[in-house]
Amino acid sequence: MAATTGFITLPDNVRLAYTQTGPTSGPNIVFIPGWIQTAAQFHKQVTHFQTRFRVTTYDHRGHGDSDKPVFGYRVPRLAADLDALLEQLDLHAVTLVGHSMGASTIWAHWDLFPHTRVRKVVFIDQARSLTINPSWTAEERLLAGAAFTPEALFEMANKLAGPGGDEVRRGLAGRFYTENVDAAEFRWAEEQTAKAPARVAGAMMLGHALWDWGDVFPRFTVPVLVIAGKASIVPVESGQWIVDQVGPNARLVVFEKEEGGGHFTFVENPEKFNRVLEEFLDE
């Protein structure tokens, strides 16, 4: 099916690259990529859903084929970019599907902007906070999904932005997949992440990982699907915590390790992922 590609121009004159495919009368899905990921990495979802749905993908500022300014690398700014995309493309009754930092973008959008265009939301393998509050107990850290001490986070961000940033990025990538990931798919994904300059990778790591979105979840009023992986760096318990905070409007689906249950479930097991998402969309 033929795709429409183009750019929207944000109020700060940054251009975001987007692609749309599927029937214009179909229900709207917007896929939102994670940290230094690109829209192209949802290709297995686009191929599946474009027969019935109007599918929109886009690259964050600094990522993929979008402009790469020297400013704006904070999740609330990404939420404003998302809001501009929904408005300029005139999308309504949208299901937002966010992976990793893309989920945080949805949380910031819900926190800051009207919800009139949003019908359902999907959070793929994202912790409420990536940075440990020193006052938290071990259980609180687990339920938050936090992985970095504040010192370790700044050290990582500085390394990513520094001269050896590409090597640091490649080292991180290996932790995001299971050992069964297709080798060619993994190499291609690395090429996609390399489209984000080292300075963007470092700045966006800080602009993403420093936030704690715990107070947003009880305020969701639309159906919520949370997808987690048993072999992911994000603990499944943190996904259940999010579901518990949202309440009866939310549910958790867990991928076992042998089901491609790493950070990229939609890449490693697109058959199950697409089936689970389609069932949620049709409810």
CSV table of C-alpha atoms in Angstrom, one decimal:
chain,number,residue,atom,x,y,z
A,1,MET,CA,0.0,0.0,0.0
A,2,ALA,CA,1.4,3.4,-1.0
A,3,ALA,CA,2.6,5.6,1.9
A,4,THR,CA,2.6,9.3,2.3
A,5,THR,CA,5.7,10.8,3.7
A,6,GLY,CA,6.4,14.4,4.6
A,7,PHE,CA,7.3,16.8,7.4
A,8,ILE,CA,5.4,18.9,9.8
A,9,THR,CA,7.0,22.2,11.0
A,10,LEU,CA,6.8,22.8,14.8
A,11,PRO,CA,6.4,26.2,16.4
A,12,ASP,CA,10.2,26.4,17.0
A,13,ASN,CA,10.7,25.7,13.2
A,14,VAL,CA,12.0,22.2,13.8
A,15,ARG,CA,10.7,19.7,11.2
A,16,LEU,CA,9.5,16.2,12.1
A,17,ALA,CA,9.5,13.5,9.5
A,18,TYR,CA,6.3,11.4,9.3
A,19,THR,CA,4.8,8.6,7.3
A,20,GLN,CA,1.2,7.7,6.9
A,21,THR,CA,-0.3,4.6,5.2
A,22,GLY,CA,-3.6,2.7,5.2
A,23,PRO,CA,-7.1,3.8,4.4
A,24,THR,CA,-7.8,7.4,5.3
A,25,SER,CA,-11.2,6.4,6.8
A,26,GLY,CA,-9.6,3.7,9.0
A,27,PRO,CA,-9.1,4.1,12.8
A,28,ASN,CA,-6.0,6.0,13.7
A,29,ILE,CA,-2.9,4.5,15.2
A,30,VAL,CA,0.3,6.5,16.0
A,31,PHE,CA,3.4,4.6,16.8
A,32,ILE,CA,6.0,6.5,18.9
A,33,PRO,CA,9.6,5.3,19.0
A,34,GLY,CA,11.9,5.1,21.9
A,35,TRP,CA,15.3,6.7,22.8
A,36,ILE,CA,17.4,7.1,19.6
A,37,GLN,CA,15.1,4.7,17.8
A,38,THR,CA,13.3,5.5,14.5
A,39,ALA,CA,9.9,5.2,13.1
A,40,ALA,CA,11.2,2.7,10.6
A,41,GLN,CA,11.6,0.2,13.4
A,42,PHE,CA,7.8,-0.3,13.5
A,43,HIS,CA,7.9,-1.7,9.9
A,44,LYS,CA,6.4,-5.0,11.0
A,45,GLN,CA,3.5,-3.2,12.6
A,46,VAL,CA,2.9,-0.9,9.7
A,47,THR,CA,2.8,-3.8,7.3
A,48,HIS,CA,0.3,-5.6,9.5
A,49,PHE,CA,-2.0,-2.8,10.4
A,50,GLN,CA,-2.1,-0.7,7.3
A,51,THR,CA,-4.8,-3.0,5.7
A,52,ARG,CA,-7.5,-1.8,8.2
A,53,PHE,CA,-6.0,1.2,10.1
A,54,ARG,CA,-4.7,4.6,9.3
A,55,VAL,CA,-1.1,4.2,10.5
A,56,THR,CA,1.1,7.2,11.4
A,57,THR,CA,4.8,6.9,12.4
A,58,TYR,CA,7.2,9.7,13.0
A,59,ASP,CA,10.8,10.5,14.2
A,60,HIS,CA,11.4,12.5,17.3
A,61,ARG,CA,13.4,15.7,16.9
A,62,GLY,CA,17.1,14.7,16.7
A,63,HIS,CA,16.2,11.2,15.6
A,64,GLY,CA,15.9,9.4,12.2
A,65,ASP,CA,15.0,11.7,9.4
A,66,SER,CA,13.8,14.6,11.5
A,67,ASP,CA,15.7,17.8,12.0
A,68,LYS,CA,18.5,17.7,14.6
A,69,PRO,CA,18.5,21.0,16.5
A,70,VAL,CA,20.8,21.8,19.4
A,71,PHE,CA,17.8,22.2,21.8
A,72,GLY,CA,14.6,20.6,23.0
A,73,TYR,CA,15.8,17.2,24.2
A,74,ARG,CA,13.4,16.8,27.1
A,75,VAL,CA,10.3,14.5,27.3
A,76,PRO,CA,7.8,17.4,27.8
A,77,ARG,CA,9.2,19.0,24.6
A,78,LEU,CA,8.6,15.7,22.8
A,79,ALA,CA,5.0,15.7,24.2
A,80,ALA,CA,4.5,19.1,22.7
A,81,ASP,CA,5.9,17.8,19.4
A,82,LEU,CA,3.4,14.9,19.5
A,83,ASP,CA,0.5,17.3,20.2
A,84,ALA,CA,1.6,19.4,17.2
A,85,LEU,CA,1.7,16.3,15.0
A,86,LEU,CA,-1.9,15.3,16.0
A,87,GLU,CA,-3.2,18.7,15.3
A,88,GLN,CA,-1.4,19.4,12.0
A,89,LEU,CA,-2.3,15.9,10.6
A,90,ASP,CA,-5.8,16.4,12.1
A,91,LEU,CA,-5.9,13.0,13.8
A,92,HIS,CA,-8.9,12.0,16.0
A,93,ALA,CA,-9.9,9.0,18.1
A,94,VAL,CA,-6.2,8.0,18.1
A,95,THR,CA,-4.6,5.0,19.7
A,96,LEU,CA,-1.1,6.1,20.8
A,97,VAL,CA,1.4,3.2,20.9
A,98,GLY,CA,4.7,4.3,22.7
A,99,HIS,CA,7.8,2.2,23.0
A,100,SER,CA,10.2,3.0,25.9
A,101,MET,CA,10.7,6.7,25.8
A,102,GLY,CA,7.7,6.8,23.4
A,103,ALA,CA,5.6,5.7,26.4
A,104,SER,CA,7.0,8.5,28.5
A,105,THR,CA,6.1,10.9,25.7
A,106,ILE,CA,2.5,9.7,26.0
A,107,TRP,CA,2.6,10.2,29.8
A,108,ALA,CA,3.9,13.7,29.4
A,109,HIS,CA,1.3,14.5,26.8
A,110,TRP,CA,-1.5,13.2,29.0
A,111,ASP,CA,-0.1,15.4,31.9
A,112,LEU,CA,0.2,18.6,29.8
A,113,PHE,CA,-2.3,18.6,27.0
A,114,PRO,CA,-6.1,18.0,26.3
A,115,HIS,CA,-7.0,14.4,25.7
A,116,THR,CA,-9.8,15.0,23.2
A,117,ARG,CA,-7.9,13.3,20.3
A,118,VAL,CA,-6.8,10.2,22.3
A,119,ARG,CA,-9.0,7.0,22.3
A,120,LYS,CA,-6.6,4.4,23.8
A,121,VAL,CA,-3.0,4.1,24.8
A,122,VAL,CA,-0.3,1.4,24.8
A,123,PHE,CA,2.9,1.5,26.8
A,124,ILE,CA,5.6,-0.9,25.6
A,125,ASP,CA,8.3,-1.8,28.2
A,126,GLN,CA,8.9,1.5,30.0
A,127,ALA,CA,9.5,2.2,33.6
A,128,ARG,CA,7.8,5.0,35.5
A,129,SER,CA,11.3,6.3,36.4
A,130,LEU,CA,14.7,5.2,35.2
A,131,THR,CA,16.6,7.0,38.0
A,132,ILE,CA,16.6,5.8,41.6
A,133,ASN,CA,15.5,8.1,44.3
A,134,PRO,CA,18.1,7.5,47.1
A,135,SER,CA,15.3,7.4,49.7
A,136,TRP,CA,13.5,4.4,48.0
A,137,THR,CA,13.6,1.0,49.5
A,138,ALA,CA,14.6,-2.0,47.3
A,139,GLU,CA,10.9,-2.8,46.7
A,140,GLU,CA,10.2,0.8,45.7
A,141,ARG,CA,13.1,0.7,43.2
A,142,LEU,CA,11.7,-2.5,41.7
A,143,LEU,CA,8.2,-1.2,41.3
A,144,ALA,CA,9.5,2.0,39.8
A,145,GLY,CA,11.6,0.1,37.4
A,146,ALA,CA,14.6,2.4,38.1
A,147,ALA,CA,18.0,1.3,36.9
A,148,PHE,CA,20.4,4.3,37.3
A,149,THR,CA,21.7,6.1,40.4
A,150,PRO,CA,21.8,9.8,39.7
A,151,GLU,CA,25.6,9.6,39.5
A,152,ALA,CA,25.5,6.7,37.1
A,153,LEU,CA,23.0,8.4,34.9
A,154,PHE,CA,25.1,11.5,34.4
A,155,GLU,CA,28.2,9.3,33.8
A,156,MET,CA,26.3,7.4,31.1
A,157,ALA,CA,24.9,10.6,29.4
A,158,ASN,CA,28.4,12.1,29.4
A,159,LYS,CA,29.9,9.0,27.8
A,160,LEU,CA,27.2,8.9,25.2
A,161,ALA,CA,27.8,12.5,24.2
A,162,GLY,CA,31.6,12.1,24.3
A,163,PRO,CA,34.2,10.9,21.7
A,164,GLY,CA,33.5,7.2,22.4
A,165,GLY,CA,29.7,7.6,22.4
A,166,ASP,CA,29.1,5.3,19.5
A,167,GLU,CA,30.8,2.4,21.3
A,168,VAL,CA,28.7,3.1,24.4
A,169,ARG,CA,25.5,3.2,22.4
A,170,ARG,CA,26.4,-0.2,20.8
A,171,GLY,CA,27.1,-1.7,24.2
A,172,LEU,CA,23.7,-0.6,25.4
A,173,ALA,CA,22.0,-2.0,22.3
A,174,GLY,CA,23.0,-5.5,23.2
A,175,ARG,CA,21.1,-5.3,26.5
A,176,PHE,CA,17.9,-4.5,24.8
A,177,TYR,CA,17.4,-7.7,22.9
A,178,THR,CA,17.4,-11.4,23.7
A,179,GLU,CA,20.1,-13.7,22.4
A,180,ASN,CA,17.6,-15.1,19.9
A,181,VAL,CA,17.2,-11.8,18.0
A,182,ASP,CA,17.8,-12.0,14.2
A,183,ALA,CA,21.4,-10.9,13.5
A,184,ALA,CA,20.5,-8.9,10.4
A,185,GLU,CA,17.6,-7.2,12.2
A,186,PHE,CA,19.9,-6.2,15.0
A,187,ARG,CA,22.5,-4.7,12.6
A,188,TRP,CA,19.8,-2.8,10.8
A,189,ALA,CA,18.4,-1.5,14.1
A,190,GLU,CA,21.9,-0.3,15.0
A,191,GLU,CA,22.1,1.6,11.7
A,192,GLN,CA,18.8,3.3,12.6
A,193,THR,CA,20.0,4.4,16.1
A,194,ALA,CA,23.2,5.8,14.6
A,195,LYS,CA,21.0,8.5,12.8
A,196,ALA,CA,20.9,10.2,16.2
A,197,PRO,CA,24.1,12.2,16.8
A,198,ALA,CA,26.1,11.5,19.9
A,199,ARG,CA,25.2,14.9,21.4
A,200,VAL,CA,21.5,14.0,21.0
A,201,ALA,CA,21.9,10.5,22.5
A,202,GLY,CA,23.5,12.1,25.6
A,203,ALA,CA,21.1,15.0,26.0
A,204,MET,CA,18.1,12.8,25.4
A,205,MET,CA,19.2,10.2,27.9
A,206,LEU,CA,19.1,12.9,30.6
A,207,GLY,CA,16.0,14.5,29.2
A,208,HIS,CA,14.3,11.1,29.4
A,209,ALA,CA,15.6,9.3,32.4
A,210,LEU,CA,15.4,12.1,35.0
A,211,TRP,CA,11.6,12.2,35.0
A,212,ASP,CA,9.3,10.3,37.4
A,213,TRP,CA,5.8,9.9,35.9
A,214,GLY,CA,4.2,8.1,38.9
A,215,ASP,CA,1.5,10.7,39.5
A,216,VAL,CA,0.1,10.6,36.0
A,217,PHE,CA,-1.2,7.0,35.8
A,218,PRO,CA,-4.2,7.4,38.1
A,219,ARG,CA,-5.4,10.2,35.8
A,220,PHE,CA,-5.8,8.1,32.7
A,221,THR,CA,-9.4,7.8,31.6
A,222,VAL,CA,-9.0,5.8,28.4
A,223,PRO,CA,-8.2,2.1,28.1
A,224,VAL,CA,-4.5,1.3,28.7
A,225,LEU,CA,-2.5,-1.7,27.6
A,226,VAL,CA,0.9,-2.3,29.1
A,227,ILE,CA,3.3,-4.7,27.4
A,228,ALA,CA,6.3,-6.1,29.3
A,229,GLY,CA,9.0,-8.7,28.7
A,230,LYS,CA,10.4,-11.2,31.2
A,231,ALA,CA,13.9,-10.8,29.8
A,232,SER,CA,13.8,-7.0,29.6
A,233,ILE,CA,16.0,-4.6,31.5
A,234,VAL,CA,12.7,-3.1,32.7
A,235,PRO,CA,11.2,-5.4,35.5
A,236,VAL,CA,7.8,-6.8,34.8
A,237,GLU,CA,6.8,-5.7,38.3
A,238,SER,CA,7.0,-2.1,37.3
A,239,GLY,CA,4.5,-2.7,34.5
A,240,GLN,CA,2.1,-4.3,36.9
A,241,TRP,CA,2.6,-1.3,39.2
A,242,ILE,CA,1.5,1.0,36.4
A,243,VAL,CA,-1.6,-1.1,35.7
A,244,ASP,CA,-2.5,-1.1,39.4
A,245,GLN,CA,-2.2,2.7,39.4
A,246,VAL,CA,-4.5,3.1,36.4
A,247,GLY,CA,-7.1,0.8,37.7
A,248,PRO,CA,-9.7,-1.5,36.0
A,249,ASN,CA,-9.2,0.4,32.7
A,250,ALA,CA,-5.7,-1.2,32.3
A,251,ARG,CA,-4.2,-4.6,31.8
A,252,LEU,CA,-0.7,-6.1,31.5
A,253,VAL,CA,0.5,-8.6,28.8
A,254,VAL,CA,3.8,-10.3,29.5
A,255,PHE,CA,6.1,-11.9,26.9
A,256,GLU,CA,8.2,-14.7,28.2
A,257,LYS,CA,11.9,-14.8,27.4
A,258,GLU,CA,11.4,-17.5,24.8
A,259,GLU,CA,8.7,-15.4,23.2
A,260,GLY,CA,11.2,-12.6,22.5
A,261,GLY,CA,10.4,-11.0,25.8
A,262,GLY,CA,13.2,-8.4,25.8
A,263,HIS,CA,12.9,-4.6,25.4
A,264,PHE,CA,11.8,-4.9,21.7
A,265,THR,CA,8.9,-7.4,21.8
A,266,PHE,CA,7.4,-5.8,18.7
A,267,VAL,CA,10.6,-6.6,16.8
A,268,GLU,CA,11.4,-10.1,18.1
A,269,ASN,CA,7.9,-11.5,18.2
A,270,PRO,CA,5.8,-9.4,15.9
A,271,GLU,CA,3.2,-12.1,15.4
A,272,LYS,CA,2.2,-12.2,19.1
A,273,PHE,CA,2.7,-8.4,19.5
A,274,ASN,CA,0.4,-7.6,16.5
A,275,ARG,CA,-2.2,-10.0,17.7
A,276,VAL,CA,-2.3,-8.6,21.2
A,277,LEU,CA,-2.4,-5.0,19.9
A,278,GLU,CA,-5.1,-5.8,17.4
A,279,GLU,CA,-7.3,-7.5,20.0
A,280,PHE,CA,-6.9,-4.3,22.2
A,281,LEU,CA,-7.8,-2.1,19.2
A,282,ASP,CA,-10.9,-4.1,18.4
A,283,GLU,CA,-12.3,-4.0,21.9
